Amino acid sequence: MITDVLTAVALYLAIQDFNKVVFKKQKLLIELDKYAPDVAELIQTPMEMHYIPLKVALFYLLNPYTVMSCVAKSTCTINNSVIAFFILATIKGSAFLSAVFLALATYQSLYPLTLFAPALLYLLQRQFIPIKLKSKSFWLYTMQYASLYLCSLVVIICLSFFLLNSWDFIPSVYGFILSVPDLTPNIGLFWYFFAEMFEHFSLFFVCVFQINVFFYTIPLAIKLKEHPVFFMFVQLAIISIFKSYPTVGDVALYMAFLPVWSHLYRFLRNIFILSCVLIFCSFLFPVLWHLWIYAGSANSNFYYAITLTFNIGQILLISDYFYAFLRREYYLTHGLHLTRQDGTEAMLVLK
Amino acid sequence: SRPRSSLRVLSDAQHSGLTLPTVSHYRLFPKALGRLVAALGVRELHLALTQGFWRTRYWGQPPLQAPAGAELWVWFQPTVTDVDKAWKELSNILSGIFCASLNFIDSTNTVIPTASFKPLGLANGTDHHLLRYAVLPREVVCTENLTPWKKLLPCGSKAGLAVLLKAERLFHSSYHSQAVHIRPICRDASCLAVSWELRQTLTVVFDFFSSGQGKKDWSLFKMFSRTLTDTCPLASQSKVYVDISPKNKEKELLEVSPAPTSVHEAIVQGDKKTYAVYDLLSPSLFNTSRSLNVQLKWKRPQDTEMPIPTLHAQRYVGGYGLQTGEICTLIYNTHPYRAFPVILLETVPWYLRLYVHTLTIITKGKENKPSYIHYQPAQDRRRPHLLEMLIQLPANSVTKITIQFERALLKWTEYPPDPNHGFYVGSSVLSALVPSVTAMKDMDVEQSPLFASLFPSSDGSSYFVRLYTEPLLVNLPTPDFSMPYNVICLTCTVVAVCYGSFYNLLTRTFHVEEPSRGGLAKRLANVIRKLRGVPPL
């Protein structure tokens, strides 16, 4: 519970700082005339952004998923707390602390490794270093940050080695996360997939599923290099959906960020259906679990179906927010009222 | 006598030599086992194949109990360098010799007990890393296992006591256990020479009450549908013992016919017992008729009360649902005033994840702390849980040991063909030195019948007993076995939905839509709309 409160406090301070950064950037872009003339209603004002940090902290603390993780005494709250401190350190601009917290998060579960890219992009932006592959200062800063991160990771792993006097913990912890030997049902997609997998293809599909978590990083980095905090949000969501043993605590962490993008609400296409899907699935999970395990009148397929639906709901939620974000960016630069060549109102499509 | 019979067929191989000689004279000792023992460096071997469970409450203390299924425990010699490899080879070779599926013994059901299975033969130094114990509770015993067992006897089933052992009568019983024990023993009391002893035991319980025959009179012909005709020419001793111990000092309760060659009193399992002995080698036995049919008749109707044994136990699974459960073991000490310790050995397969912090031992309402605990946690798909405890049982008490577990979901190929039957958990082993009712003096040890001399006794005031509890049947949650292709397709679809959405958003950009002339479908739709009077698309 203490870690939950710490996470909420860290997120509050982080978003407060982020709001200031966003506001500053917006002001700069308005002064530079980068925005189209009729987008006044899309610009975020300090008035509406005032309560966002509080909303973020409350979204996290009052989320039923967070409460459930707390009651279950899951170590997920510790993971969330470390990631929240990492986000706070990154937004404040301290590369050293950010690297240390990221190393701690990676040490606990392997997947926060992918958060290295958004953190790096944010810190580069903060130092006003342009992201060009030929730029010397870019590579210098990247090397600095990477070495800080790797050194802290090595220090933590060596500390573990000295505590245990053997390297056995590496296959037990990281080998376990990567090879998914335990098939206890959870809210993710892996368990039933590997329970029903033909032995011959097991290794192939383990590799495919693990690569699936990591390989969205580079394309997202290329697309979202101007918006590293949104990149971090999408990356966090991908980790919580596709990690090998997801829990509701991971879902609670990225859902805490949704108030930060409440200005995207008008561009979301399926928000009502998706929120219904997520709420229904959350209620059906314990029901169908009980029917399978205790009543014996359902079988594992029922629970598996809810798992599938819940994950589809999460995936579509994230891609909806991504779509809304990109659409807003387009409107900011091209104007809100689009007209075709003949003056009639235009539709916007992805091509 | 008790309404059950146990046959002990013993064959000893004698060979002069130094300590732990190599077996090379196969006159009596079977060559298959001799070569096995020599090649794999085995010091002691105990294999038991059992069908049924010994009901201690109804049948009394078992003479030699074995757990349901197959049990194999072996002590290797210190010269063996790779004990696991030798163990694997041994179980495979024994599987071939006895036509039993002992080749299923692997690291997932083998444990290394530290306190329970001390060597029963000569031993100098007991490094428990040379011991391996495995039990296969699902193993079924049938005629195919009896035939190779009979073949190991010097005369086979052609002469001697073994002519009685015909499969169709033996397997028509409530309990059937055949065992093979190989160990090194002293040739005589001074222990100047050591030889290998092969002991084959067969324990069968014919339950005539359940087979509807009513009276408790029995005869050899009734039980085995055969009588004894002659002895095995290679046997130096061939005897039939009938337990005629009087209960409550009442004599003349029963009658055996024909008259026994002698009446022998011995202290077996801590109690004084009287045996009517038929010595098949004595010439007077077979001179009237060529067949010997031992019969026992009860003179007065006897009550069915069996004396409750001093130590007995039962075990069951508690809880509901397919997620968690609880293993409860109840151990009864019915001795009125003596307390004694018991070693409990539990082997639980890895897919029942034990929570050792929930282990509670309660005696007479209070917590009972064991004086020795050895716990080795399981590793998934590699080794099972091993829990060994030394528990002090107070006099006249019931001790309840409970431990909670969680059930794992296995991969669909790891389930047996009938997954809803459940998974077996092997019997737990209780080893104890139970205080005797009648103390045994040194000379009694030498005169005790051969069937009572498997377990060594250090002093006469207590006797060693090894009990096994019931095996457990536990259901695990099962995936749907008809669905592998569907599951792969559906999960890959979900992953592809994510990939597709992200691919679209990452590689495409927003464009203002250019008016298009419209395809054929659109023009057709516009024609229909014009007919209806609705504005065109």
Short mmCIF file of C-alpha atoms in Angstrom, two decimals, chain B residues 11-15 17-23 29 37 41-46 73-78 118-126 181-188 191 193-199 453-456:
data_model
loop_
_atom_site.label_atom_id
_atom_site.label_comp_id
_atom_site.label_asym_id
_atom_site.label_seq_id
_atom_site.Cartn_x
_atom_site.Cartn_y
_atom_site.Cartn_z
CA SER B 11 16.01 -68.58 -1.74
CA ASP B 12 19.46 -67.90 -0.50
CA ALA B 13 22.55 -68.01 -2.57
CA GLN B 14 25.69 -69.07 -0.82
CA HIS B 15 29.07 -68.14 -2.02
CA GLY B 17 34.41 -65.05 -0.32
CA LEU B 18 35.26 -61.67 1.07
CA THR B 19 32.95 -58.81 1.78
CA LEU B 20 30.37 -58.22 -0.91
CA PRO B 21 31.48 -60.96 -3.22
CA THR B 22 30.68 -61.04 -6.86
CA VAL B 23 27.97 -63.47 -7.70
CA PHE B 29 20.66 -67.30 -7.44
CA VAL B 37 23.79 -56.49 -9.27
CA GLY B 41 27.23 -51.78 -8.41
CA VAL B 42 24.07 -52.39 -6.45
CA ARG B 43 24.40 -52.99 -2.74
CA GLU B 44 20.73 -53.44 -1.87
CA LEU B 45 17.65 -53.69 -4.04
CA HIS B 46 14.02 -53.76 -2.97
CA TRP B 73 14.48 -48.42 -3.65
CA VAL B 74 18.12 -49.18 -4.13
CA TRP B 75 21.34 -48.56 -2.25
CA PHE B 76 24.33 -48.33 -4.53
CA GLN B 77 27.90 -49.13 -3.62
CA PRO B 78 30.29 -46.25 -2.93
CA LYS B 118 18.31 -47.20 6.02
CA PRO B 119 20.02 -50.29 4.59
CA LEU B 120 18.55 -53.59 5.71
CA GLY B 121 21.65 -55.64 5.00
CA LEU B 122 25.25 -55.16 5.95
CA ALA B 123 26.42 -51.64 5.55
CA ASN B 124 29.46 -49.67 6.51
CA GLY B 125 28.80 -45.99 6.20
CA THR B 126 25.49 -44.68 4.93
CA HIS B 181 14.71 -58.06 -1.88
CA ILE B 182 18.42 -58.44 -2.51
CA ARG B 183 20.87 -57.62 0.25
CA PRO B 184 24.23 -58.72 1.60
CA ILE B 185 24.05 -60.66 4.87
CA CYS B 186 26.35 -62.40 7.27
CA ARG B 187 26.56 -66.12 6.67
CA ASP B 188 26.52 -66.84 10.40
CA CYS B 191 30.05 -62.76 10.33
CA ALA B 193 31.77 -64.54 5.44
CA VAL B 194 29.27 -62.43 3.58
CA SER B 195 26.88 -63.64 0.97
CA TRP B 196 24.09 -62.25 -1.16
CA GLU B 197 20.55 -62.96 -0.05
CA LEU B 198 17.65 -62.88 -2.49
CA ARG B 199 14.32 -62.83 -0.73
CA SER B 453 13.84 -61.59 9.81
CA LEU B 454 13.84 -58.99 7.05
CA PHE B 455 14.03 -56.01 9.37
CA PRO B 456 16.96 -55.95 11.75
#
